[in-house]
XYZ file of C-alpha atoms in Angstrom:
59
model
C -10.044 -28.026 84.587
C -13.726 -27.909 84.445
C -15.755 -28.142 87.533
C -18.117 -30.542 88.313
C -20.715 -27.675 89.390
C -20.508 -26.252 86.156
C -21.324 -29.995 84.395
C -24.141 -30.332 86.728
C -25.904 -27.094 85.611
C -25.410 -27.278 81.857
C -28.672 -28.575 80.140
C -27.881 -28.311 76.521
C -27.409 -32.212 76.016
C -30.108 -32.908 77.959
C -32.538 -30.536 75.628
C -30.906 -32.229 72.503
C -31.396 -35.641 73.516
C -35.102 -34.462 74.692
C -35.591 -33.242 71.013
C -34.104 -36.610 69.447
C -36.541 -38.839 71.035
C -39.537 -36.559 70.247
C -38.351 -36.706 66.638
C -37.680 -40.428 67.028
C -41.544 -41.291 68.261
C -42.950 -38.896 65.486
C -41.074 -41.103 63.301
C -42.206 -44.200 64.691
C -45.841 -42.949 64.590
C -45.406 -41.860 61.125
C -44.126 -44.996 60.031
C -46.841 -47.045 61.925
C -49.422 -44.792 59.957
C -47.937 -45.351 56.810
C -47.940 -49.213 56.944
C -51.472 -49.105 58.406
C -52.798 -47.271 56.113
C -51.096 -48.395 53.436
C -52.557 -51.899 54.021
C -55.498 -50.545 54.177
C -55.233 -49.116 50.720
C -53.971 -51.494 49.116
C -57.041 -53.924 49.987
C -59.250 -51.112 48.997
C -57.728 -50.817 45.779
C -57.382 -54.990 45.449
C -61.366 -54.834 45.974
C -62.099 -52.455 43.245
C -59.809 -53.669 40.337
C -61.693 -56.948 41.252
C -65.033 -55.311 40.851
C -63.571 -53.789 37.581
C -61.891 -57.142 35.928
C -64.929 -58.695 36.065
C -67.787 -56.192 35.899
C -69.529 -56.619 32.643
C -69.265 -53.626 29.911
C -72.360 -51.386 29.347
C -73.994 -51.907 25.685
């Protein structure tokens, strides 16, 4: 049977679930970047195929 002193001192699961969250906030923050900035983009590029639909062609 498996002591309880030897339970207490084993830090393994406590260093994987310390790198799951880390990789679960740089997801978050990836995906929060991602929609910003796609939003962003895609008002840019809204804004210029306006300019281009009804710019008038050089002669």
């Amino acid at each position: 049977m498996i002591s309880l002193r030897s339970l207490v001192g084993d830090t393994d699961g406590a260093t994987a679930i310390e790198y799951g969250l880390i990789a679960g906030l740089i997801a978050v923050a990836i995906i929060a970047a991602v929609t910003l900035l796609g939003t962003d983009l895609s008002s840019l590029f809204g804004g210029i195929a306006g300019q281009v639909a009804t710019a008038t062609p050089a002669s």
